[in-house]
GROMACS .gro file of C-alpha atoms in nm:
model
  265
    1MET     CA    1   2.641  -0.643  -3.121
    2ARG     CA    2   2.798  -0.391  -2.882
    3ASN     CA    3   2.473  -0.360  -2.685
    4PHE     CA    4   2.456  -0.738  -2.657
    5LEU     CA    5   2.807  -0.753  -2.511
    6HIS     CA    6   2.706  -0.507  -2.238
    7TRP     CA    7   2.517  -0.790  -2.071
    8PHE     CA    8   2.850  -0.968  -2.014
    9LYS     CA    9   3.018  -0.683  -1.824
   10ASP     CA   10   3.114  -0.747  -1.463
   11SER     CA   11   2.886  -0.465  -1.346
   12SER     CA   12   2.580  -0.631  -1.498
   13LYS     CA   13   2.625  -0.948  -1.284
   14MET     CA   14   2.457  -1.152  -1.555
   15LYS     CA   15   2.732  -1.400  -1.645
   16ARG     CA   16   2.676  -1.620  -1.341
   17TRP     CA   17   2.309  -1.674  -1.427
   18ILE     CA   18   2.381  -1.732  -1.796
   19MET     CA   19   2.638  -1.991  -1.689
   20LEU     CA   20   2.380  -2.153  -1.461
   21ILE     CA   21   2.139  -2.184  -1.755
   22LEU     CA   22   2.413  -2.339  -1.971
   23VAL     CA   23   2.488  -2.591  -1.696
   24GLY     CA   24   2.117  -2.675  -1.683
   25VAL     CA   25   2.106  -2.721  -2.060
   26VAL     CA   26   2.409  -2.954  -2.043
   27PHE     CA   27   2.252  -3.171  -1.772
   28THR     CA   28   1.919  -3.184  -1.953
   29SER     CA   29   2.085  -3.268  -2.286
   30TYR     CA   30   2.296  -3.538  -2.122
   31GLY     CA   31   1.987  -3.695  -1.966
   32MET     CA   32   1.801  -3.684  -2.297
   33GLY     CA   33   2.100  -3.827  -2.485
   34SER     CA   34   2.134  -4.109  -2.234
   35LEU     CA   35   1.769  -4.193  -2.281
   36ILE     CA   36   1.802  -4.196  -2.661
   37VAL     CA   37   2.114  -4.413  -2.683
   38SER     CA   38   2.003  -4.656  -2.414
   39ASN     CA   39   1.855  -4.991  -2.503
   40GLU     CA   40   1.484  -5.052  -2.498
   41SER     CA   41   1.513  -5.192  -2.147
   42ILE     CA   42   1.716  -4.993  -1.895
   43SER     CA   43   1.795  -5.079  -1.538
   44LEU     CA   44   1.640  -4.903  -1.242
   45ILE     CA   45   1.971  -4.736  -1.153
   46GLN     CA   46   2.008  -4.598  -1.507
   47ALA     CA   47   1.651  -4.465  -1.497
   48ILE     CA   48   1.717  -4.292  -1.164
   49LYS     CA   49   2.034  -4.132  -1.303
   50ILE     CA   50   1.849  -4.001  -1.608
   51VAL     CA   51   1.573  -3.856  -1.389
   52ILE     CA   52   1.832  -3.688  -1.165
   53TYR     CA   53   2.002  -3.530  -1.468
   54PHE     CA   54   1.667  -3.400  -1.591
   55VAL     CA   55   1.573  -3.258  -1.249
   56ILE     CA   56   1.910  -3.087  -1.198
   57GLY     CA   57   1.909  -2.946  -1.550
   58PHE     CA   58   1.551  -2.821  -1.533
   59THR     CA   59   1.611  -2.662  -1.190
   60CYS     CA   60   1.924  -2.482  -1.309
   61VAL     CA   61   1.746  -2.344  -1.616
   62VAL     CA   62   1.446  -2.221  -1.416
   63LEU     CA   63   1.660  -2.059  -1.145
   64GLY     CA   64   1.881  -1.898  -1.407
   65LEU     CA   65   1.581  -1.744  -1.586
   66ILE     CA   66   1.432  -1.619  -1.258
   67PHE     CA   67   1.752  -1.448  -1.145
   68ILE     CA   68   1.817  -1.301  -1.491
   69ASN     CA   69   1.472  -1.139  -1.484
   70LYS     CA   70   1.532  -1.015  -1.130
   71ARG     CA   71   1.868  -0.867  -1.223
   72THR     CA   72   1.717  -0.705  -1.535
   73MET     CA   73   1.466  -0.524  -1.314
   74GLU     CA   74   1.745  -0.410  -1.083
   75LEU     CA   75   1.946  -0.273  -1.377
   76PHE     CA   76   1.640  -0.087  -1.504
   77VAL     CA   77   1.582   0.078  -1.167
   78GLU     CA   78   1.951   0.165  -1.127
   79ALA     CA   79   1.944   0.336  -1.466
   80THR     CA   80   1.619   0.530  -1.421
   81ASP     CA   81   1.581   0.609  -1.050
   82ASP     CA   82   1.791   0.899  -0.921
   83ARG     CA   83   1.718   0.807  -0.560
   84ILE     CA   84   1.938   0.498  -0.578
   85ASP     CA   85   2.305   0.560  -0.508
   86THR     CA   86   2.565   0.400  -0.731
   87GLY     CA   87   2.665   0.060  -0.601
   88LYS     CA   88   2.374   0.037  -0.358
   89LYS     CA   89   2.190  -0.294  -0.361
   90VAL     CA   90   1.839  -0.267  -0.504
   91ASN     CA   91   1.552  -0.430  -0.318
   92VAL     CA   92   1.316  -0.553  -0.588
   93ASN     CA   93   1.043  -0.612  -0.329
   94LYS     CA   94   1.015  -0.233  -0.292
   95LEU     CA   95   0.973  -0.171  -0.666
   96ILE     CA   96   0.599  -0.155  -0.615
   97PHE     CA   97   0.645   0.183  -0.448
   98ASN     CA   98   0.869   0.323  -0.720
   99LYS     CA   99   0.684   0.628  -0.854
  100LYS     CA  100   0.862   0.611  -1.188
  101ILE     CA  101   0.719   0.266  -1.254
  102TYR     CA  102   0.372   0.306  -1.105
  103ASN     CA  103   0.290   0.670  -1.183
  104GLN     CA  104   0.140   0.551  -1.513
  105GLY     CA  105  -0.102   0.322  -1.331
  106PRO     CA  106  -0.480   0.366  -1.351
  107LYS     CA  107  -0.629   0.678  -1.193
  108ILE     CA  108  -0.872   0.574  -0.922
  109VAL     CA  109  -1.107   0.781  -0.704
  110VAL     CA  110  -1.245   0.619  -0.389
  111ILE     CA  111  -1.533   0.783  -0.201
  112GLY     CA  112  -1.647   0.684   0.147
  113GLY     CA  113  -1.520   0.618   0.495
  114GLY     CA  114  -1.479   0.358   0.767
  115SER     CA  115  -1.280   0.036   0.776
  116GLY     CA  116  -1.401  -0.071   0.430
  117LEU     CA  117  -1.235   0.231   0.272
  118ASN     CA  118  -0.908   0.162   0.454
  119THR     CA  119  -0.897  -0.199   0.336
  120THR     CA  120  -0.969  -0.090  -0.022
  121LEU     CA  121  -0.690   0.170  -0.017
  122GLU     CA  122  -0.438  -0.080   0.121
  123GLY     CA  123  -0.513  -0.311  -0.171
  124LEU     CA  124  -0.518  -0.044  -0.442
  125LYS     CA  125  -0.182   0.108  -0.349
  126LYS     CA  126  -0.013  -0.216  -0.452
  127HIS     CA  127  -0.112  -0.151  -0.814
  128THR     CA  128  -0.103   0.227  -0.865
  129SER     CA  129   0.001   0.551  -0.698
  130ASN     CA  130  -0.270   0.754  -0.874
  131ILE     CA  131  -0.525   0.717  -0.595
  132THR     CA  132  -0.752   0.994  -0.469
  133ALA     CA  133  -0.960   0.914  -0.161
  134VAL     CA  134  -1.255   1.149  -0.097
  135VAL     CA  135  -1.325   1.084   0.269
  136THR     CA  136  -1.622   1.176   0.486
  137ILE     CA  137  -1.594   1.421   0.776
  138SER     CA  138  -1.870   1.383   1.031
  139ASP     CA  139  -1.939   1.416   1.401
  140TYR     CA  140  -1.964   1.073   1.559
  141GLY     CA  141  -2.132   1.219   1.865
  142GLU     CA  142  -1.880   1.103   2.125
  143ASN     CA  143  -1.874   1.297   2.448
  144PHE     CA  144  -1.528   1.446   2.480
  145LYS     CA  145  -1.447   1.709   2.740
  146GLN     CA  146  -1.239   1.918   2.504
  147ASN     CA  147  -1.369   2.235   2.341
  148ASN     CA  148  -1.551   2.251   2.008
  149GLU     CA  149  -1.231   2.309   1.810
  150VAL     CA  150  -1.078   1.986   1.939
  151MET     CA  151  -1.410   1.810   1.880
  152PHE     CA  152  -1.385   1.906   1.512
  153TYR     CA  153  -1.044   1.741   1.476
  154ARG     CA  154  -1.198   1.425   1.622
  155GLN     CA  155  -1.413   1.423   1.308
  156LEU     CA  156  -1.101   1.370   1.095
  157GLU     CA  157  -1.078   1.007   1.208
  158ASP     CA  158  -1.145   0.870   0.859
  159ILE     CA  159  -0.898   1.118   0.708
  160LYS     CA  160  -0.608   1.002   0.923
  161ASN     CA  161  -0.699   0.635   0.877
  162GLY     CA  162  -0.703   0.687   0.500
  163MET     CA  163  -0.357   0.846   0.513
  164ALA     CA  164  -0.226   0.558   0.722
  165SER     CA  165  -0.367   0.308   0.469
  166LEU     CA  166  -0.182   0.486   0.185
  167ALA     CA  167   0.148   0.498   0.373
  168ILE     CA  168   0.441   0.390   0.156
  169SER     CA  169   0.611   0.227   0.452
  170ASP     CA  170   0.444   0.015   0.721
  171GLU     CA  171   0.091   0.153   0.764
  172SER     CA  172   0.066   0.009   1.115
  173LYS     CA  173   0.348   0.238   1.232
  174MET     CA  174   0.173   0.549   1.099
  175GLN     CA  175  -0.155   0.430   1.248
  176GLU     CA  176   0.014   0.387   1.584
  177LEU     CA  177   0.162   0.738   1.566
  178LEU     CA  178  -0.160   0.912   1.463
  179ASN     CA  179  -0.368   0.731   1.727
  180TYR     CA  180  -0.118   0.782   2.009
  181LYS     CA  181  -0.288   0.950   2.308
  182PHE     CA  182  -0.101   1.165   2.556
  183THR     CA  183  -0.131   1.042   2.913
  184SER     CA  184  -0.020   1.347   3.110
  185GLY     CA  185  -0.001   1.725   3.103
  186ASP     CA  186  -0.233   1.966   2.923
  187LEU     CA  187  -0.257   1.729   2.627
  188LYS     CA  188  -0.383   1.436   2.834
  189GLY     CA  189  -0.653   1.245   2.649
  190LEU     CA  190  -0.570   1.401   2.313
  191ALA     CA  191  -0.437   1.199   2.021
  192PHE     CA  192  -0.129   1.306   1.829
  193SER     CA  193  -0.344   1.352   1.518
  194ASP     CA  194  -0.569   1.602   1.703
  195VAL     CA  195  -0.273   1.819   1.797
  196TYR     CA  196  -0.112   1.781   1.455
  197PHE     CA  197  -0.422   1.882   1.256
  198ALA     CA  198  -0.486   2.173   1.493
  199ALA     CA  199  -0.134   2.303   1.422
  200MET     CA  200  -0.161   2.240   1.047
  201ASN     CA  201  -0.496   2.417   1.035
  202ASP     CA  202  -0.342   2.723   1.203
  203ILE     CA  203  -0.059   2.751   0.950
  204SER     CA  204  -0.280   2.665   0.649
  205LEU     CA  205  -0.569   2.854   0.493
  206ASN     CA  206  -0.828   2.598   0.599
  207THR     CA  207  -0.871   2.235   0.694
  208ALA     CA  208  -0.873   2.120   0.330
  209GLU     CA  209  -0.541   2.295   0.271
  210ALA     CA  210  -0.404   2.142   0.592
  211ILE     CA  211  -0.497   1.794   0.472
  212LYS     CA  212  -0.342   1.860   0.131
  213ASN     CA  213  -0.016   1.971   0.295
  214THR     CA  214  -0.024   1.661   0.515
  215ASN     CA  215  -0.036   1.442   0.203
  216ASP     CA  216   0.298   1.593   0.097
  217ILE     CA  217   0.454   1.578   0.444
  218PHE     CA  218   0.370   1.211   0.502
  219LYS     CA  219   0.463   1.115   0.141
  220ILE     CA  220   0.165   0.886   0.105
  221CYS     CA  221   0.088   0.685  -0.209
  222GLY     CA  222  -0.186   0.907  -0.350
  223ASN     CA  223  -0.402   1.184  -0.204
  224VAL     CA  224  -0.666   1.205   0.067
  225LEU     CA  225  -0.925   1.484   0.035
  226PRO     CA  226  -1.218   1.582   0.259
  227VAL     CA  227  -1.565   1.554   0.110
  228THR     CA  228  -1.633   1.914   0.220
  229LYS     CA  229  -1.448   2.213   0.364
  230ASP     CA  230  -1.726   2.286   0.612
  231LYS     CA  231  -1.796   2.129   0.948
  232MET     CA  232  -2.072   1.872   0.924
  233LYS     CA  233  -2.286   1.648   1.139
  234ILE     CA  234  -2.497   1.344   1.065
  235CYS     CA  235  -2.853   1.430   1.166
  236ALA     CA  236  -3.180   1.239   1.156
  237GLU     CA  237  -3.533   1.378   1.137
  238LEU     CA  238  -3.795   1.148   1.287
  239ASP     CA  239  -4.157   1.106   1.179
  240ASN     CA  240  -4.277   1.299   1.482
  241GLY     CA  241  -4.060   1.598   1.386
  242TYR     CA  242  -3.795   1.535   1.650
  243LEU     CA  243  -3.440   1.613   1.530
  244VAL     CA  244  -3.138   1.409   1.641
  245GLU     CA  245  -2.807   1.588   1.580
  246GLU     CA  246  -2.563   1.321   1.699
  247LYS     CA  247  -2.503   1.005   1.500
  248SER     CA  248  -2.441   0.786   1.804
  249LYS     CA  249  -2.781   0.879   1.952
  250ILE     CA  250  -2.996   0.810   1.645
  251ALA     CA  251  -3.060   0.442   1.715
  252GLU     CA  252  -3.121   0.502   2.086
  253THR     CA  253  -3.364   0.789   2.022
  254VAL     CA  254  -3.561   0.595   1.760
  255TYR     CA  255  -3.593   0.303   2.001
  256ASP     CA  256  -3.701   0.521   2.295
  257LYS     CA  257  -3.957   0.721   2.099
  258ILE     CA  258  -4.082   0.420   1.902
  259THR     CA  259  -4.091   0.608   1.575
  260LYS     CA  260  -3.947   0.592   1.224
  261ILE     CA  261  -3.674   0.796   1.063
  262ASN     CA  262  -3.809   1.039   0.807
  263ARG     CA  263  -3.472   1.140   0.658
  264VAL     CA  264  -3.101   1.146   0.734
  265TYR     CA  265  -2.885   1.440   0.625
   0.00000   0.00000   0.00000
């Protein structure tokens, strides 16, 4: 009985919605009673009044139930989440990112790269935080003027896009930051992500460790891991024995030499 009375405390903010439900029940009961006691033939005005009573009553009951459920969720979060200060209003729309609620979600591993992977990650993070994305690292064969070390960080394009897709906040903001290119000075032409991963790689044991540390720094919803710790390229061996070592040149070379691809590795 004592636990039941807790719902009527001022701090619970439940009484207003319980009262709204009672008002809805009264209106609905009055409309039903009017219909029962009325004669077989009722006037149009009486019928309209009865319908209005039913509509008002039904609306009050539905709204009351909705807001009671909403407030119950808020009370649960206030009682279990240490990150919420006492008296601070809880935004139920952000409950999807509450680790204490979603850390028991299904464990999912996603393997791949490209825009399809990013779209998949954006959808999955709405249902669970136990996501591990194993992302490809490959040389896309673009002709940058920077040295080989910078060229390697260009290969982390799918890594940074995967992290942006798993961002707890607005992924477009993180995408904008990671893709920002400097327009002047020694860093001209470089993206922020290139400079960031170069610095993280220097202070970490290797690129895989740098990516793991970045997962913690950015506080993403899950983990992004590279498919390998080694540098890699996408190469194609043609039927005539010719070897193409840049992905972007495979189609052009096959067309020029009028030959078939024997294998891709």
